[in-house]
Amino acid sequence: MIKTVYLTGQNNFGNRGCEALVRSTITVLTEVFGPIKALVPSLDPARDQAQWPDSAAAGVEFVKAFPMHAVFSKWAGASQKWPWLHALAQPKPRLQPELVADLKRADLLLSIGGDNYSLDYGLASLYYFAAVAETAMAMGKPAVLWGASVGPFDKQPLAEQRMAEHLCRLSLVTVRESRSVDYLRGIGVQANVVPVIDSAFAMTPQPLDTSAWWPQEVGDGVLGLNIGALIDSLRRDRGHADGAIGAGKVFVERLLKETGLSVLLVPHVSPLAGGTWNNDELFNQQLLAALGGPSSRLAAVPAGLNAAQLKHVVSQLRYLIAGRTHATVAAFSTGVPTISIAYSVKAKGINRDLFGHERYVLETPRLSGETLWTAYQTLAADEPSLLAHYERHLPAWREKARAGARALKQLLSA
């Protein structure tokens, strides 16, 4: 039914969340459709393939990824300076010939990435990914928004109108949390919407030997901490000179002093080429240094682990407090009590769907040593009920991660 799928919306595995989405998407598609070929855009195919040595056997072909066309970013800058430009037609430049050629090879386009259909990365990025999907549709290919959070676009009313029209034209819109479903219904996008759960719930952990760097004294268990470089950067942008280092330091010191837990600093985004920007591994080393270095009860996950290995690491924790969405997904899908440090609405939406409330959400502006401590106490107090909740619901969550693939098969069969 489908032989070749083009996955737009990601371009490298430095973000292990992108890697998790690619791996799990191919897993669920293969389960439903049988063997497929997946064209996966990459800015650095050699490094991405090293992250997933068995990728070729799974049907992956890494293809050239392209930076966003300069016309989009120039238009975005100009429309900020002269807002009346935004009222004109949105930019629709011709895409790179190599990208067009790869789209022609595919039977189907899936737009992954989780939150590309939002204003989190600006109008230029939003319109670019819409343009890729529109190009595929102009070729007669089905185009699907895959396991996404969507919007809101209400801060840009004209963009909201344009995106509503675009989303209605897609063959299928699979949405990973009910907040997005409700929002889409409110802007008139409903007929092609299918609620799912993040496909990374279906990713299989890859066991590995952690003995060389796991805390030597496990005591009452290990709490994983993933504040991360993004939360640190957002804090600095809001006037906190030490970013999130101070809050992390106060919390870890208190945890080690007042409990029998050990602490493992867990990264989930780090450039494979070793760059410093948006690098959780670098942030963890800075936090570790502020804490006086590793000890028998304090350690950091080493560099270079892939998404499936990190999911195994997370599965071995007693608790996790994390800012990266797919670090929390790794925990939810393996039954680890988790606090989400929320930098966008998606953490709230996912928590509301899984638990029916936002009790386990800590918003980034509220981050401090004290609120981290309170979050830990909440997990400790709720641990028995949380574990029981996981036991009841995990099988259904994992099955719902496959709902998009089943809906796609039904669509294509029709």
Coordinates of N, CA, C and O in Angstrom, one line a residue, residues 95-193:
L95 N 11.0 25.1 -3.6 CA 11.9 24.4 -2.8 C 13.1 23.9 -3.6 O 13.1 23.8 -4.8
Q96 N 14.2 23.5 -2.8 CA 15.4 23.0 -3.5 C 15.1 21.8 -4.4 O 14.3 20.9 -4.0
P97 N 15.7 21.7 -5.5 CA 15.5 20.6 -6.5 C 15.7 19.2 -5.9 O 14.9 18.3 -6.2
E98 N 16.7 19.1 -5.0 CA 17.0 17.8 -4.4 C 15.8 17.4 -3.5 O 15.5 16.2 -3.4
L99 N 15.3 18.3 -2.7 CA 14.2 18.0 -1.9 C 13.0 17.6 -2.7 O 12.3 16.7 -2.4
V100 N 12.7 18.4 -3.7 CA 11.6 18.1 -4.6 C 11.7 16.6 -5.2 O 10.8 15.9 -5.3
A101 N 12.9 16.3 -5.6 CA 13.2 15.0 -6.2 C 12.9 13.9 -5.1 O 12.4 12.8 -5.5
D102 N 13.3 14.1 -3.9 CA 13.0 13.1 -2.8 C 11.5 13.0 -2.6 O 11.0 11.9 -2.3
L103 N 10.8 14.1 -2.6 CA 9.4 14.1 -2.4 C 8.7 13.3 -3.6 O 7.8 12.5 -3.3
K104 N 9.2 13.4 -4.8 CA 8.7 12.7 -5.9 C 8.9 11.2 -5.7 O 8.1 10.4 -6.2
R105 N 10.0 10.8 -5.1 CA 10.2 9.3 -4.8 C 9.3 8.7 -3.8 O 9.1 7.5 -3.8
A106 N 8.7 9.6 -3.0 CA 7.9 9.0 -1.9 C 6.5 8.8 -2.3 O 5.9 9.5 -3.2
D107 N 5.8 7.9 -1.6 CA 4.4 7.7 -1.8 C 3.6 8.5 -0.8 O 2.4 8.7 -1.0
L108 N 4.2 9.0 0.2 CA 3.5 9.6 1.3 C 4.4 10.6 2.0 O 5.6 10.3 2.2
L109 N 3.9 11.7 2.5 CA 4.7 12.6 3.4 C 4.1 12.6 4.8 O 2.9 12.8 4.9
L110 N 5.0 12.4 5.7 CA 4.6 12.6 7.2 C 5.4 13.7 7.7 O 6.6 13.8 7.6
S111 N 4.7 14.7 8.3 CA 5.3 15.8 9.0 C 5.4 15.5 10.5 O 4.4 15.5 11.2
I112 N 6.6 15.2 10.9 CA 6.8 14.8 12.3 C 7.5 16.0 13.0 O 7.4 17.1 12.6
G113 N 8.1 15.8 14.2 CA 8.8 16.9 14.9 C 8.0 17.3 16.1 O 8.6 18.0 17.0
G114 N 6.8 17.0 16.3 CA 6.0 17.2 17.5 C 5.4 18.6 17.6 O 4.2 18.7 17.8
D115 N 6.1 19.7 17.4 CA 5.5 21.0 17.6 C 5.9 22.0 16.5 O 6.0 23.2 16.8
N116 N 6.2 21.5 15.3 CA 6.6 22.4 14.2 C 5.4 23.2 13.8 O 5.5 24.3 13.3
Y117 N 4.2 22.7 14.0 CA 2.9 23.4 13.6 C 2.5 24.2 14.8 O 1.4 24.0 15.4
S118 N 3.3 25.1 15.2 CA 3.1 26.0 16.3 C 3.8 27.3 16.1 O 4.5 27.4 15.1
L119 N 3.7 28.3 16.9 CA 4.4 29.6 16.8 C 5.7 29.5 17.6 O 6.4 30.6 17.7
D120 N 6.0 28.4 18.2 CA 7.2 28.3 19.0 C 8.5 28.7 18.3 O 9.4 29.2 18.9
Y121 N 8.6 28.4 17.0 CA 9.8 28.7 16.2 C 9.6 29.8 15.2 O 10.4 30.0 14.4
G122 N 8.5 30.5 15.3 CA 8.2 31.7 14.5 C 7.5 31.4 13.2 O 7.3 30.2 12.9
L123 N 7.0 32.4 12.6 CA 6.1 32.2 11.4 C 6.9 31.7 10.2 O 6.4 30.9 9.4
A124 N 8.2 32.0 10.1 CA 9.0 31.5 9.0 C 9.0 30.0 9.0 O 8.8 29.3 8.0
S125 N 9.3 29.4 10.2 CA 9.4 28.0 10.3 C 8.0 27.3 10.0 O 7.9 26.3 9.3
L126 N 7.0 27.9 10.6 CA 5.6 27.4 10.4 C 5.3 27.3 8.9 O 4.8 26.3 8.4
Y127 N 5.5 28.4 8.2 CA 5.1 28.5 6.8 C 6.0 27.6 5.9 O 5.6 27.1 4.9
Y128 N 7.3 27.4 6.4 CA 8.2 26.5 5.6 C 7.6 25.1 5.6 O 7.6 24.4 4.6
F129 N 7.3 24.6 6.8 CA 6.8 23.2 6.9 C 5.5 23.0 6.2 O 5.2 22.0 5.6
A130 N 4.7 24.1 6.2 CA 3.4 24.0 5.5 C 3.7 24.0 4.0 O 3.1 23.2 3.2
A131 N 4.7 24.7 3.5 CA 5.1 24.7 2.1 C 5.6 23.3 1.6 O 5.3 22.9 0.5
V132 N 6.3 22.7 2.5 CA 6.8 21.3 2.1 C 5.6 20.4 1.9 O 5.5 19.6 0.9
A133 N 4.6 20.5 2.8 CA 3.4 19.6 2.7 C 2.6 20.0 1.5 O 2.1 19.1 0.8
E134 N 2.5 21.3 1.2 CA 1.7 21.7 0.1 C 2.4 21.3 -1.2 O 1.7 20.9 -2.2
T135 N 3.7 21.2 -1.3 CA 4.5 20.7 -2.4 C 4.1 19.3 -2.7 O 3.9 18.8 -3.8
A136 N 4.1 18.5 -1.6 CA 3.8 17.1 -1.7 C 2.4 16.9 -2.2 O 2.1 16.1 -3.1
M137 N 1.5 17.7 -1.7 CA 0.1 17.5 -2.1 C -0.1 17.9 -3.6 O -0.9 17.4 -4.3
A138 N 0.6 18.9 -4.0 CA 0.6 19.4 -5.4 C 1.0 18.2 -6.4 O 0.6 18.2 -7.5
M139 N 1.8 17.3 -5.8 CA 2.3 16.2 -6.6 C 1.3 15.0 -6.6 O 1.5 14.0 -7.2
G140 N 0.2 15.2 -5.8 CA -0.8 14.2 -5.6 C -0.5 13.2 -4.5 O -1.1 12.1 -4.4
K141 N 0.5 13.5 -3.7 CA 0.9 12.7 -2.6 C 0.0 13.0 -1.3 O -0.2 14.1 -1.0
P142 N -0.4 12.0 -0.6 CA -1.0 12.2 0.7 C 0.0 12.9 1.7 O 1.1 12.5 1.7
A143 N -0.5 13.9 2.4 CA 0.4 14.6 3.4 C -0.3 14.5 4.7 O -1.5 14.9 4.8
V144 N 0.5 14.1 5.7 CA -0.1 13.9 7.1 C 0.7 14.6 8.1 O 1.9 14.6 8.1
L145 N 0.0 15.3 9.0 CA 0.6 15.8 10.2 C 0.6 14.7 11.2 O -0.4 14.2 11.6
W146 N 1.8 14.4 11.8 CA 2.0 13.1 12.5 C 2.3 13.3 14.0 O 3.3 13.8 14.3
G147 N 1.3 12.8 14.8 CA 1.6 12.8 16.3 C 2.0 14.1 16.8 O 2.9 14.2 17.7
A148 N 1.3 15.2 16.4 CA 1.7 16.6 16.7 C 0.9 17.2 17.8 O -0.2 16.9 18.1
S149 N 1.6 18.3 18.4 CA 0.8 19.3 19.1 C 0.6 20.4 18.1 O 1.5 20.7 17.3
V150 N -0.5 21.1 18.1 CA -0.8 22.1 17.1 C -1.2 23.4 17.8 O -2.0 23.4 18.7
G151 N -0.6 24.5 17.2 CA -1.0 25.9 17.7 C -0.6 26.1 19.1 O 0.3 25.4 19.7
P152 N -1.2 27.1 19.8 CA -2.3 27.9 19.2 C -1.6 29.0 18.3 O -0.5 29.4 18.5
F153 N -2.4 29.5 17.3 CA -1.9 30.6 16.4 C -2.7 31.9 16.6 O -2.6 32.8 15.8
D154 N -3.5 32.0 17.7 CA -4.4 33.1 17.9 C -3.6 34.4 18.1 O -4.2 35.5 17.8
K155 N -2.3 34.4 18.4 CA -1.6 35.7 18.5 C -1.3 36.2 17.1 O -0.9 37.4 17.0
Q156 N -1.5 35.4 16.1 CA -1.3 35.8 14.7 C -2.6 35.4 13.9 O -2.7 34.4 13.3
P157 N -3.7 36.3 14.0 CA -5.0 35.9 13.5 C -4.9 35.5 12.0 O -5.6 34.5 11.6
L158 N -4.2 36.2 11.2 CA -4.1 35.9 9.8 C -3.4 34.5 9.6 O -3.9 33.7 8.7
A159 N -2.4 34.3 10.3 CA -1.7 33.0 10.2 C -2.6 31.9 10.7 O -2.6 30.8 10.1
E160 N -3.4 32.1 11.7 CA -4.4 31.1 12.2 C -5.4 30.8 11.1 O -5.7 29.6 10.8
Q161 N -5.9 31.8 10.3 CA -6.8 31.5 9.2 C -6.1 30.7 8.2 O -6.6 29.7 7.7
R162 N -4.9 31.1 7.8 CA -4.1 30.3 6.8 C -3.9 28.9 7.2 O -4.0 28.0 6.4
M163 N -3.5 28.7 8.4 CA -3.1 27.4 8.9 C -4.4 26.5 9.0 O -4.3 25.3 8.7
A164 N -5.5 27.1 9.4 CA -6.7 26.3 9.4 C -7.1 25.8 8.0 O -7.4 24.6 7.9
E165 N -6.9 26.6 7.0 CA -7.2 26.2 5.6 C -6.2 25.1 5.2 O -6.6 24.1 4.6
H166 N -5.0 25.3 5.6 CA -3.9 24.3 5.2 C -4.2 23.0 5.9 O -4.1 21.9 5.2
L167 N -4.5 23.0 7.2 CA -4.7 21.8 7.9 C -5.9 21.0 7.4 O -5.9 19.8 7.4
C168 N -6.9 21.7 7.0 CA -8.1 21.1 6.4 C -7.8 20.3 5.1 O -8.4 19.4 4.7
R169 N -6.7 20.8 4.4 CA -6.4 20.2 3.1 C -5.5 18.9 3.3 O -5.4 18.1 2.4
L170 N -4.9 18.8 4.5 CA -4.1 17.6 4.7 C -4.9 16.3 4.7 O -6.1 16.3 5.1
S171 N -4.3 15.2 4.3 CA -5.1 14.0 4.3 C -5.5 13.5 5.7 O -6.5 12.9 5.9
L172 N -4.6 13.8 6.6 CA -4.8 13.3 8.0 C -4.1 14.2 9.0 O -2.9 14.6 8.7
V173 N -4.6 14.5 10.1 CA -4.0 15.2 11.2 C -4.1 14.4 12.4 O -5.1 14.3 13.1
T174 N -3.0 13.7 12.8 CA -3.0 13.0 14.0 C -2.4 13.8 15.1 O -1.3 14.4 15.0
V175 N -3.1 13.9 16.3 CA -2.8 14.9 17.3 C -2.5 14.2 18.6 O -3.3 13.3 19.0
R176 N -1.4 14.6 19.3 CA -1.0 13.8 20.5 C -1.6 14.2 21.8 O -1.2 13.6 22.8
E177 N -2.4 15.3 21.8 CA -3.0 15.7 23.1 C -4.3 16.4 22.8 O -4.5 17.1 21.8
S178 N -5.2 16.3 23.8 CA -6.6 16.8 23.6 C -6.7 18.3 23.5 O -7.6 18.8 22.9
R179 N -5.7 19.0 24.1 CA -5.8 20.5 24.0 C -5.7 20.9 22.5 O -6.4 21.8 22.1
S180 N -4.8 20.2 21.8 CA -4.7 20.5 20.4 C -6.0 20.1 19.6 O -6.4 20.8 18.7
V181 N -6.6 19.0 20.0 CA -7.8 18.5 19.3 C -8.9 19.6 19.5 O -9.6 20.0 18.6
D182 N -9.0 20.1 20.8 CA -10.0 21.1 21.1 C -9.8 22.4 20.3 O -10.7 23.1 19.8
Y183 N -8.5 22.8 20.3 CA -8.1 24.0 19.5 C -8.5 23.9 18.1 O -9.0 24.8 17.5
L184 N -8.1 22.8 17.5 CA -8.4 22.6 16.0 C -9.9 22.6 15.8 O -10.3 23.2 14.8
R185 N -10.7 22.0 16.6 CA -12.1 22.0 16.5 C -12.6 23.5 16.5 O -13.5 23.9 15.7
G186 N -12.0 24.3 17.3 CA -12.4 25.7 17.5 C -12.1 26.5 16.2 O -12.7 27.6 16.0
I187 N -11.1 26.1 15.4 CA -10.8 26.9 14.2 C -11.3 26.2 13.0 O -10.9 26.5 11.9
G188 N -12.2 25.2 13.2 CA -12.8 24.6 12.1 C -12.1 23.4 11.4 O -12.4 23.0 10.3
V189 N -11.1 22.8 12.1 CA -10.4 21.7 11.6 C -10.8 20.5 12.4 O -10.5 20.3 13.6
Q190 N -11.6 19.6 11.8 CA -12.2 18.5 12.6 C -12.3 17.2 11.8 O -12.0 16.1 12.3
A191 N -12.7 17.2 10.6 CA -13.1 16.0 9.8 C -11.9 15.1 9.6 O -12.1 13.9 9.6
N192 N -10.7 15.6 9.5 CA -9.5 14.8 9.3 C -8.6 14.6 10.5 O -7.5 14.2 10.4
V193 N -9.1 14.9 11.7 CA -8.3 14.9 12.9 C -8.5 13.5 13.6 O -9.7 13.1 13.8

